[in-house]
Coordinates of C-alpha atoms in Angstrom, one line a residue:
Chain A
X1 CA -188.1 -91.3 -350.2
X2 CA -184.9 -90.2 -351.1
X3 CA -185.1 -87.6 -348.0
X4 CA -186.3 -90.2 -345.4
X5 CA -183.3 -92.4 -346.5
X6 CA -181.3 -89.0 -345.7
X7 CA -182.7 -88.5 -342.5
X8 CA -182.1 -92.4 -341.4
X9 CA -178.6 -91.9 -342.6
X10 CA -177.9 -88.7 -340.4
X11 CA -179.4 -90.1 -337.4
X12 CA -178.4 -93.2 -337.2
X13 CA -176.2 -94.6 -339.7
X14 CA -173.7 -91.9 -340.0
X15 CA -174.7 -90.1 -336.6
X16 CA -171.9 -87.3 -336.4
X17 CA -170.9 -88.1 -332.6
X18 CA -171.0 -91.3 -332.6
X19 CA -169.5 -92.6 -336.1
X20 CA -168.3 -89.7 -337.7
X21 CA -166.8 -88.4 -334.1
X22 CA -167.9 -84.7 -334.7
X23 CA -168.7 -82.7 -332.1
X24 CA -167.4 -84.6 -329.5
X25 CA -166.8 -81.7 -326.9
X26 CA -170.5 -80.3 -326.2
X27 CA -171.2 -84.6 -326.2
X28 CA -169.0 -84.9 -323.3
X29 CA -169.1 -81.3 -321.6
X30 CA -172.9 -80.9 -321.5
X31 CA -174.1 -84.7 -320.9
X32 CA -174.0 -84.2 -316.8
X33 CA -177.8 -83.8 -317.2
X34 CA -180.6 -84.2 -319.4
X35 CA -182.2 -81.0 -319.0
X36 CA -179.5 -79.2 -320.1
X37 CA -178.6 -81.5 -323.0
X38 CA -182.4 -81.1 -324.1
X39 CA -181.4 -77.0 -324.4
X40 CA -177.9 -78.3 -326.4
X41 CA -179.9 -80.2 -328.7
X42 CA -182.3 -77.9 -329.6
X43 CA -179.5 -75.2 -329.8
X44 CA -177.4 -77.6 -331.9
X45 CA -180.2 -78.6 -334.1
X46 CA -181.2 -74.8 -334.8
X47 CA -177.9 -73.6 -335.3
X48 CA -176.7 -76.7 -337.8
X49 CA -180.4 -76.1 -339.8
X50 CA -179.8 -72.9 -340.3
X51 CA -175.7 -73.1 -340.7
X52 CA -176.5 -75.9 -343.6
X53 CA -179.0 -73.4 -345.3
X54 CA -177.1 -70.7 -345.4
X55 CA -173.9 -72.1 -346.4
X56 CA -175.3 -73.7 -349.0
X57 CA -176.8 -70.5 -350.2
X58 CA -173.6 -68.6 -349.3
X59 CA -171.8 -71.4 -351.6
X60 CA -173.7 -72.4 -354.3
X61 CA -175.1 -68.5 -355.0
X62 CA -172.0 -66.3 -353.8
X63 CA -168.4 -68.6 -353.8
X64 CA -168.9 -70.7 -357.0
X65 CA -170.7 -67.6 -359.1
X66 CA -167.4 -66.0 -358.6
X67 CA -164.9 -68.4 -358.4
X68 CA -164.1 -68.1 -354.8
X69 CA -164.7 -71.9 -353.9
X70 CA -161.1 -71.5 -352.0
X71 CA -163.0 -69.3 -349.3
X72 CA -165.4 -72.0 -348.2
X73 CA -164.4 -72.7 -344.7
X74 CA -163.8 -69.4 -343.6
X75 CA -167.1 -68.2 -344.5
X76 CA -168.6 -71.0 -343.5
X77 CA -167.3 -70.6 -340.0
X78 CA -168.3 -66.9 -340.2
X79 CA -172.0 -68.2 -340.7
X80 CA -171.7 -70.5 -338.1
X81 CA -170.3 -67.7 -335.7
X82 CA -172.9 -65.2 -336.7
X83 CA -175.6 -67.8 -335.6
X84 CA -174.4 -69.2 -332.8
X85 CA -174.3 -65.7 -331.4
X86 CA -177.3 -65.2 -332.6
X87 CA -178.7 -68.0 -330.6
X88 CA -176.9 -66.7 -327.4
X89 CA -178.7 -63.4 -327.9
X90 CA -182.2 -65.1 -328.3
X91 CA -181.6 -67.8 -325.6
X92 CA -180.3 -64.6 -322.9
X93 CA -183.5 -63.1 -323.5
X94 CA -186.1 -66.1 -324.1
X95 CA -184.1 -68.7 -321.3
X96 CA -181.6 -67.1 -319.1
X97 CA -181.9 -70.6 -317.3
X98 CA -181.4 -72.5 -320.0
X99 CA -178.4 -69.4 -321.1
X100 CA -176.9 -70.2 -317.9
X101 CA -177.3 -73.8 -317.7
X102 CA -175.4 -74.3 -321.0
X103 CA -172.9 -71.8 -319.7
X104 CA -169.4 -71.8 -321.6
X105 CA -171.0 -74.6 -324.0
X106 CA -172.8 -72.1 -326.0
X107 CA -170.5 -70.4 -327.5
X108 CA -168.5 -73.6 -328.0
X109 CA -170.7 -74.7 -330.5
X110 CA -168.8 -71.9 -332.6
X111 CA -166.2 -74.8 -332.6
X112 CA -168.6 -78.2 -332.7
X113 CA -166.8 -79.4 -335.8
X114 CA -170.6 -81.2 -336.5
X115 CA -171.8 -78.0 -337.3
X116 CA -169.1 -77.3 -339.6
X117 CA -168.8 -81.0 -340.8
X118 CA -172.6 -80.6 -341.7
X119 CA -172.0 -77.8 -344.0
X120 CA -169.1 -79.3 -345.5
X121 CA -170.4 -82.7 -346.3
X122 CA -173.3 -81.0 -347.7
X123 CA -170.9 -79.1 -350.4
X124 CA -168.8 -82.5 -350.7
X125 CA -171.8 -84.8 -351.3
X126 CA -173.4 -82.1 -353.4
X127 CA -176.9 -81.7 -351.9
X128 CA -179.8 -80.3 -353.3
X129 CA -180.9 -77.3 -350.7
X130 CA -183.6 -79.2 -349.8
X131 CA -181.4 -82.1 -349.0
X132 CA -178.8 -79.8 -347.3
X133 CA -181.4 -78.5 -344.8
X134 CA -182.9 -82.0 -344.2
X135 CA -178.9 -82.9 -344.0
X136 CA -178.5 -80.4 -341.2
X137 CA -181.7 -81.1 -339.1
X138 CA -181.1 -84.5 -339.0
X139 CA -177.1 -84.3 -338.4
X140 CA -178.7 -81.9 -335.7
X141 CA -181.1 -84.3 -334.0
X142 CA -178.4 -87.7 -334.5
X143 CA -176.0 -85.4 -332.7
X144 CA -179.5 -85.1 -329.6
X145 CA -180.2 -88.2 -330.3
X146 CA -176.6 -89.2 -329.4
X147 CA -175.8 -86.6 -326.1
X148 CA -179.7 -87.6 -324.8
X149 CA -178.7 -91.2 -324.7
X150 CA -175.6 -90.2 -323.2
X151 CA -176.6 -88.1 -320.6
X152 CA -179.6 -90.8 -319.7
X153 CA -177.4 -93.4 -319.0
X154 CA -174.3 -90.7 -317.1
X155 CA -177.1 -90.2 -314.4
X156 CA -177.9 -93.5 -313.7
X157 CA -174.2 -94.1 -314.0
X158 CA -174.0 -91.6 -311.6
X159 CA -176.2 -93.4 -308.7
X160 CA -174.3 -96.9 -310.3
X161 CA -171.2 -98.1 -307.4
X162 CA -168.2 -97.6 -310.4
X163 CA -164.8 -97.9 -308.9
X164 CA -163.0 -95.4 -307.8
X165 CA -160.3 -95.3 -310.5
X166 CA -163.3 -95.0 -313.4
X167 CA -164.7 -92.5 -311.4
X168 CA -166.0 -89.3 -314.0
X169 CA -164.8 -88.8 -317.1
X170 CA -162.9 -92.1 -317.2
X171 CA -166.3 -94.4 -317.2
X172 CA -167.7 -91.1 -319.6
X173 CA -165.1 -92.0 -322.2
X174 CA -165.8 -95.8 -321.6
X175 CA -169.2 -95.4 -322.0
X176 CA -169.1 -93.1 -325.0
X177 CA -167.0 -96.2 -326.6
X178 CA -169.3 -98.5 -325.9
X179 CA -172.3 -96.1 -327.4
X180 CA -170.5 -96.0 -330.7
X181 CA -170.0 -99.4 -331.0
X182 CA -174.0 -100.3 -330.4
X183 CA -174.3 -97.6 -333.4
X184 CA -172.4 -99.3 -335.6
X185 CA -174.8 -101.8 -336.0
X186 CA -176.4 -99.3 -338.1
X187 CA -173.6 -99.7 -340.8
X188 CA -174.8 -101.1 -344.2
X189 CA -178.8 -99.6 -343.5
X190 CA -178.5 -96.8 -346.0
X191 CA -175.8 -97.0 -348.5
Chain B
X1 CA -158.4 -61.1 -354.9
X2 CA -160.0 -57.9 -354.6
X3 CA -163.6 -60.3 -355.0
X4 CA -162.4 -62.4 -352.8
X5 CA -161.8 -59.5 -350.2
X6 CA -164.9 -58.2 -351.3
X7 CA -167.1 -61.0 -350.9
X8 CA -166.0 -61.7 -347.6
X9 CA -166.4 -57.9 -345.7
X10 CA -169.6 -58.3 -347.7
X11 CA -170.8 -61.6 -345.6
X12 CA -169.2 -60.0 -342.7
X13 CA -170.8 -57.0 -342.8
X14 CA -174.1 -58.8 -343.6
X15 CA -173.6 -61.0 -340.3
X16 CA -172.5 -58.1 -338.3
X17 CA -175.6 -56.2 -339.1
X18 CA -178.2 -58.8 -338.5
X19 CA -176.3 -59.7 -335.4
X20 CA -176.3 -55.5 -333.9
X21 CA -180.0 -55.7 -335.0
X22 CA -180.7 -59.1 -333.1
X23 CA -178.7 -57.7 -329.9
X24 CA -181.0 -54.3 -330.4
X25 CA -184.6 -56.7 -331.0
X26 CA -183.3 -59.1 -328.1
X27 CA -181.4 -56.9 -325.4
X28 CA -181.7 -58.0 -322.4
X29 CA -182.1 -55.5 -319.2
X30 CA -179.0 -55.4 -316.8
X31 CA -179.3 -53.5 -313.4
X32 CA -176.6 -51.0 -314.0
X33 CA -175.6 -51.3 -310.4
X34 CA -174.6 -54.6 -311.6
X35 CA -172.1 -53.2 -314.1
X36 CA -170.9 -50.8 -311.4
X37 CA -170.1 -52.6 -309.1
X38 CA -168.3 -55.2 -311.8
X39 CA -166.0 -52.2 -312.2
X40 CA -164.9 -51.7 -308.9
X41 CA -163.9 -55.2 -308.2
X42 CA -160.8 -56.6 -308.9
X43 CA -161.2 -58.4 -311.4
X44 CA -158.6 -61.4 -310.5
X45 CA -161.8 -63.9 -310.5
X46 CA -160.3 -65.8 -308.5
X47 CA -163.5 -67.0 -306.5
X48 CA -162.4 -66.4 -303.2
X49 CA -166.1 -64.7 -302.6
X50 CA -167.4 -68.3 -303.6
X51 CA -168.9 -67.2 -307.1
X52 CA -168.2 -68.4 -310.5
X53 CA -165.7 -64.6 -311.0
X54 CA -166.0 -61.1 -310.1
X55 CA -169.8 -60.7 -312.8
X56 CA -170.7 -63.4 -311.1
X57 CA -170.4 -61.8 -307.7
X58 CA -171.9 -58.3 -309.1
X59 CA -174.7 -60.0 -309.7
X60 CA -175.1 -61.8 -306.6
X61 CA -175.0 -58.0 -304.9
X62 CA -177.4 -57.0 -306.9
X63 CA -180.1 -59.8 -306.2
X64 CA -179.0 -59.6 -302.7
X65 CA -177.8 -63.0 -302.6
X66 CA -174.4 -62.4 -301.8
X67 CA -173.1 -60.3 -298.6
X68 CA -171.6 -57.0 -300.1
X69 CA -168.2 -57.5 -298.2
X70 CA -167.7 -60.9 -299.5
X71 CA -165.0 -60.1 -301.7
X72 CA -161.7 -60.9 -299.9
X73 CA -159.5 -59.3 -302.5
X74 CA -160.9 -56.1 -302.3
X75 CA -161.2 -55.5 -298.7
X76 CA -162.8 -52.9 -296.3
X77 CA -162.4 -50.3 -299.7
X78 CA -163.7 -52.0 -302.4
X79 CA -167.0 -53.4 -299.7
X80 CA -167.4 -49.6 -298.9
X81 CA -167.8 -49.0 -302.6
X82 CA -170.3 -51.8 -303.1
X83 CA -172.1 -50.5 -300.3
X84 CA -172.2 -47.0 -301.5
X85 CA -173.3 -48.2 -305.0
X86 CA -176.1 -50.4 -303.3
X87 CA -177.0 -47.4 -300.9
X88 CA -176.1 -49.7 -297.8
X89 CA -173.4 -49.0 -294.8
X90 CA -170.9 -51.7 -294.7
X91 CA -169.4 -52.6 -291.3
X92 CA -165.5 -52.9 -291.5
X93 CA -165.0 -56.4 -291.7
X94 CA -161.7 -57.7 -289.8
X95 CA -158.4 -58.9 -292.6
X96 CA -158.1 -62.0 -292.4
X97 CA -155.1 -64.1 -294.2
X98 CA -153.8 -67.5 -294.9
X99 CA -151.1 -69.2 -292.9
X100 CA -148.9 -71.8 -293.1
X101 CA -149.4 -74.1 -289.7
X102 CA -145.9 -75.8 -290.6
X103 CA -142.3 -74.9 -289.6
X104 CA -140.5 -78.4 -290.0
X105 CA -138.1 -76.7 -293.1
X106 CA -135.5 -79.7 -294.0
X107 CA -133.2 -78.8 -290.7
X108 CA -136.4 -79.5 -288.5
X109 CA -138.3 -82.2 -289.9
X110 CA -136.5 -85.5 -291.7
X111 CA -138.0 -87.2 -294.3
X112 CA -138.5 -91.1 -294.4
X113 CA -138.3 -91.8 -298.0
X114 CA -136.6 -90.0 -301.2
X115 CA -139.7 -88.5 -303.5
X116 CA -138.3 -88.2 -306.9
X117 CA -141.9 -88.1 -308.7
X118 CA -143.7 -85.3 -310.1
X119 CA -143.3 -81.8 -308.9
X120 CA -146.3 -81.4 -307.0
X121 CA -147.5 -81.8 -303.3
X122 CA -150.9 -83.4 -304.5
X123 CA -149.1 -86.2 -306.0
X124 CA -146.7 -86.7 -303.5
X125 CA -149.2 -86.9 -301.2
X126 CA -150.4 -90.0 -302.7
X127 CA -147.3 -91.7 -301.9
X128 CA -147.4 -92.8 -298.2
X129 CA -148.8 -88.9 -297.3
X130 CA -145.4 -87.8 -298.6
X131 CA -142.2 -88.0 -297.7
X132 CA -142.2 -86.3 -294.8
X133 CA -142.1 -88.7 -291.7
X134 CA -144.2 -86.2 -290.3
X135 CA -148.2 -86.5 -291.2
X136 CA -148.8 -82.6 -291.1
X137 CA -145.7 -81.6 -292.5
X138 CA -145.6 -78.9 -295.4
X139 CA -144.4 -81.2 -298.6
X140 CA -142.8 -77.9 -300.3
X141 CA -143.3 -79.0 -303.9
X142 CA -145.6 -75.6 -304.1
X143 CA -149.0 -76.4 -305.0
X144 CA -150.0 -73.4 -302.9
X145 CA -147.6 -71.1 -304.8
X146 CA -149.4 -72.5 -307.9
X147 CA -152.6 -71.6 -307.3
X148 CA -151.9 -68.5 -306.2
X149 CA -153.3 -65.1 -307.9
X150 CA -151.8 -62.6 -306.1
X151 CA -148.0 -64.1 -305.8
X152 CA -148.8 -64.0 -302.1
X153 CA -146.5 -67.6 -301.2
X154 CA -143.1 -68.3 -301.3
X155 CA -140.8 -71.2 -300.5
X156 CA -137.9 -70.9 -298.3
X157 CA -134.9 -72.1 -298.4
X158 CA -135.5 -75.0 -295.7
X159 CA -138.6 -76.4 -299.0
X160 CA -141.6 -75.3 -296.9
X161 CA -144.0 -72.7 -297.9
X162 CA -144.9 -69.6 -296.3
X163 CA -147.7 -66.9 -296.8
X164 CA -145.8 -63.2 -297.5
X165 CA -149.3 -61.8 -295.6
X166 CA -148.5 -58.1 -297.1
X167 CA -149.9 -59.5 -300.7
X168 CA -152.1 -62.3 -299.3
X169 CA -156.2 -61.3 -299.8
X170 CA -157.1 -64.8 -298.2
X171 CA -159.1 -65.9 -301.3
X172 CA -158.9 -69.1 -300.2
X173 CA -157.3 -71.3 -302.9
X174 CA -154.3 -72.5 -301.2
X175 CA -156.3 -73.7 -298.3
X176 CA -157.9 -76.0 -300.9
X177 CA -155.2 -76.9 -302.8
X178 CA -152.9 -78.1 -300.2
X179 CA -153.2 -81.9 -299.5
X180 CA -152.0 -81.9 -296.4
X181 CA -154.9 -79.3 -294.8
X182 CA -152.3 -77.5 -293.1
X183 CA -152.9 -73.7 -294.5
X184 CA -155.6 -71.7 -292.5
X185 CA -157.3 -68.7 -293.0
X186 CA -156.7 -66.6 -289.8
X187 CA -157.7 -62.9 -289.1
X188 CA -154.8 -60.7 -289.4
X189 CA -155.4 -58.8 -285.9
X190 CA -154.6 -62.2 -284.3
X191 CA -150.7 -61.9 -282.8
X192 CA -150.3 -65.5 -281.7
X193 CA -150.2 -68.5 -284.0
X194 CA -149.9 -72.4 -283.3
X195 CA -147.4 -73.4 -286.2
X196 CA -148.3 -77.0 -286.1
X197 CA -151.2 -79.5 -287.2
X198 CA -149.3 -82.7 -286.0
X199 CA -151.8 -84.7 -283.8
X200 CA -149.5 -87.8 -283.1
X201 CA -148.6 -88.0 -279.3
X202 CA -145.4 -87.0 -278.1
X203 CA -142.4 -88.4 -278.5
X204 CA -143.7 -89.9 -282.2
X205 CA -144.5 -86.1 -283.1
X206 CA -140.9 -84.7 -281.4
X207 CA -139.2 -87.2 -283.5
X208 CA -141.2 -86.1 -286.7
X209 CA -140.1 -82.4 -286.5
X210 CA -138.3 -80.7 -283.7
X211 CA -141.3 -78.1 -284.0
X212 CA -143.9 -80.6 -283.5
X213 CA -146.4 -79.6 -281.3
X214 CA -146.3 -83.0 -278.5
X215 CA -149.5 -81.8 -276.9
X216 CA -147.9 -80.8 -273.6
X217 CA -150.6 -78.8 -272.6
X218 CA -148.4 -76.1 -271.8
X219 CA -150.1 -73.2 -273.2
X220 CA -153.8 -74.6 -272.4
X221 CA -152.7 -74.2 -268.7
X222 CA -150.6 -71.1 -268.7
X223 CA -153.7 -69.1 -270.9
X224 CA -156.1 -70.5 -268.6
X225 CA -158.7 -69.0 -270.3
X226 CA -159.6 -71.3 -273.0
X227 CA -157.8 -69.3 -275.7
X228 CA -155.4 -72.3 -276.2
X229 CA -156.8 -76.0 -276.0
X230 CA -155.2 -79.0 -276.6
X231 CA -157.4 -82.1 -278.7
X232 CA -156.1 -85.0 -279.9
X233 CA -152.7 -83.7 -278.6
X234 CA -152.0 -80.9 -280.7
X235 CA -152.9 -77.4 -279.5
X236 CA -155.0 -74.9 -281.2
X237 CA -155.6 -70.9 -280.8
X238 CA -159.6 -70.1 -280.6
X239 CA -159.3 -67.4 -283.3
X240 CA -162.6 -65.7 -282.1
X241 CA -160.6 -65.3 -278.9
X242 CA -157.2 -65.3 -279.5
X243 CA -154.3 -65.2 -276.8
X244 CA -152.8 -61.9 -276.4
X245 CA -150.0 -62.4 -274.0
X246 CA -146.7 -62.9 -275.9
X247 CA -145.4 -64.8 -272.9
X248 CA -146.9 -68.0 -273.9
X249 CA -144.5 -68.7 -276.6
X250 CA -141.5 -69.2 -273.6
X251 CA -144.2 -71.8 -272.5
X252 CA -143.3 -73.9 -275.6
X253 CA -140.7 -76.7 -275.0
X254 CA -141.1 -76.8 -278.8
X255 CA -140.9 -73.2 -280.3
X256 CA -144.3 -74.2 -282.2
X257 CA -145.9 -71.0 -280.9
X258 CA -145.5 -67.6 -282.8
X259 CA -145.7 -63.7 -282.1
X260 CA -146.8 -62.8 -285.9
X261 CA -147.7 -59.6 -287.1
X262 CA -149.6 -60.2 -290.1
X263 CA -151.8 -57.1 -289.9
X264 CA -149.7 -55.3 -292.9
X265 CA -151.1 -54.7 -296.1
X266 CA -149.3 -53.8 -299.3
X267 CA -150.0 -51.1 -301.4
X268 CA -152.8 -52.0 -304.0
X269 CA -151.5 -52.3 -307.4

């Protein structure tokens, strides 16, 4: 029960992108199209799984042990570097469509402060490892959840007569507003 | 301290193994022409050839979707070497570069407003098409000189730009970046160039800039041969047959016609 509530509260109630305003850089760079923010999700949600589990090992088994709680980001950034890469090396071989696709966006993720924020919050709000993977899959899918809403509505938006001055990124930004504010109708579900 | 150091080459070490065994389990096969040819190219990636940078355009060779003298930095040289890599003869393919269709400098060509806002042709383009009075006329505020790689444009003194064609590889991105459309890619071999893009009619163009072209017709008749035409009253050079005969300049009431030799090339650096 207590993991469902978890996985409510990721998605929807304290989505990263669109109430926490994590990772807002891939949300707006790779939203053009769905395809490709189907391959970002799944990237994102394997990398943020895996970055949670391993940081939490890294912290709970390696930094506190020997009192080195001070070097948590860093590592935790190496982790999240090692598997980003490690994703561009499987997705080059598996998907060079999908490699090329997501272009400069891959590597990015190195820097989507969600997958950082999701190891972080899982140290701050002291998760069990079974929460902290559940944490990171879920923070993983709200942030698909999140970019495949997005991109849905920028290609109809695309086909939609805006005006010239909110042309692009401007109507983007606006509608990314809007997003977040239909999310917060979430607050107060979970505690 | 020393844990601290410790612990971290440790993870490092860790990560960097698992990732050299990942890149090992997961390499992916690259046509080593590919890498070859990425070698000889210039490596500016400035996307005159159209792709995304120079890998990009290695790999186009490769699977045959791009022509191997594409790249315009490079040149006859660097094509020959793509072609020898890809086992291919390259024909020469004629130098082309970028000139600047505008000699109204600030003693030819008044203005009709003062710009004082931002530094940049684009923006003053916005504003009434700039503050030339004349529609065609170069806005010297150097976007061109901006986007250049290759250092290739200058501005004279008079606040117009103008290509030095020695450095110029005609990649193309002042042609783009210029709002006012008036810098053309134009092959090098060519000796006689049509400095204007003014299409008002006559005496609203002479007033614009004293070398406004006023669509005489001058040259269309004296060439004869269709190597100069005059549309929408501003004459034009057929590049694929350009005018030889220097003597149609004198034909000019304007000056707007030009004997230029832009056939040098500097030394590759």
């Amino acid at each position: 029960m207590e993991l469902i509530l978890l996985v409510v509260s990721a998605i929807f109630v304290n989505n990263f992108v669109l109430m926490q305003f994590l990772g807002i850089c891939p949300f707006l760079g790779v939203s053009k199209k769905l395809s490709t923010a189907v391959g970002m999700t799944g990237a994102v949600v394997f990398v943020m799984t895996m970055a949670s589990v391993i940081s939490w090992l890294v912290y709970h088994k390696l930094l506190v042990p020997n009192d080195l709680v001070f070097l948590k980001i860093i590592a935790f950034i190496l982790i999240i570097a090692t598997m980003v890469q490690f994703v561009e090396l499987v997705l080059q071989k598996l998907s060079p469509k999908l490699y090329a696709s997501l272009g400069i966006f891959l590597p990015l993720i190195t820097t989507n402060c969600a997958v950082l924020g999701a190891a972080t919050l899982n140290i701050q709000n002291e998760h069990t490892l079974a929460q902290a993977t559940v944490f990171g899959a879920a923070g993983g899918l709200g942030f698909g959840l999140a970019i495949l809403l997005f991109a849905g509505i920028r290609e109809v938006l695309e086909l939609a007569d805006t005006p010239k001055a909110f042309k692009g990124t401007a109507i983007a930004l606006v509608t990314a507003g809007i997003l977040s504010m239909a999310f917060m109708g979430f607050t107060g579900l979970v505690k | 301290m020393i844990v601290a150091t410790c612990v971290l080459a440790g993870l490092g070490l860790v990560a960097g193994l698992g990732l050299g065994l990942a890149a090992k389990f997961f390499a992916v096969e690259v046509d080593p022409r590919q890498e070859e040819i990425g070698d000889i190219l210039p490596g500016a990636n400035c996307g005159g050839c159209g792709y995304a940078g120079c890998s990009d355009f290695a790999k186009g060779v490769v699977e045959g979707k791009a022509a191997p003298d594409a790249c315009p930095v490079g040149g006859a040289e660097t094509a020959a070497d793509i072609g020898r890599i890809m086992g291919i003869t390259i024909e020469e393919k004629e130098r082309s570069v970028a000139l600047v269709l505008c000699q109204g400098d600030s003693t030819a060509a008044p203005t009709k407003f003062h710009y004082n806002g931002m530094t940049s042709c684009a923006s003053a383009a916005l504003v009434g098409g700039g503050d030339k009075l004349c529609g065609a006329g170069c806005l010297g505020l150097a976007d061109c000189q901006m986007v250049c790689p290759f250092g290739a444009i200058e501005m004279t003194e008079g606040g117009i730009a103008r290509v030095i064609s020695e450095r110029c590889t005609s990649c193309g991105k002042c042609v783009t970046a210029c709002p006012k459309n008036i810098i053309q890619i134009v092959p090098a071999s060519a000796p006689i160039h049509i400095l204007c893009r003014n299409t008002d009619k006559g005496g609203v163009a002479r007033k614009a800039c004293t070398y406004a072209c006023i669509g005489c017709k001058k040259c269309e008749k004296f060439t004869g041969d269709g190597s100069m035409v005059v549309t929408n009253a501003l004459a034009s050079t057929d590049y694929t047959n350009p005018p030889q005969d220097p003597a149609v300049i004198g034909e000019c009431p304007n000056a707007c016609i030009k004997e230029l030799d832009l056939s040098k090339k500097a030394v590759q650096h």
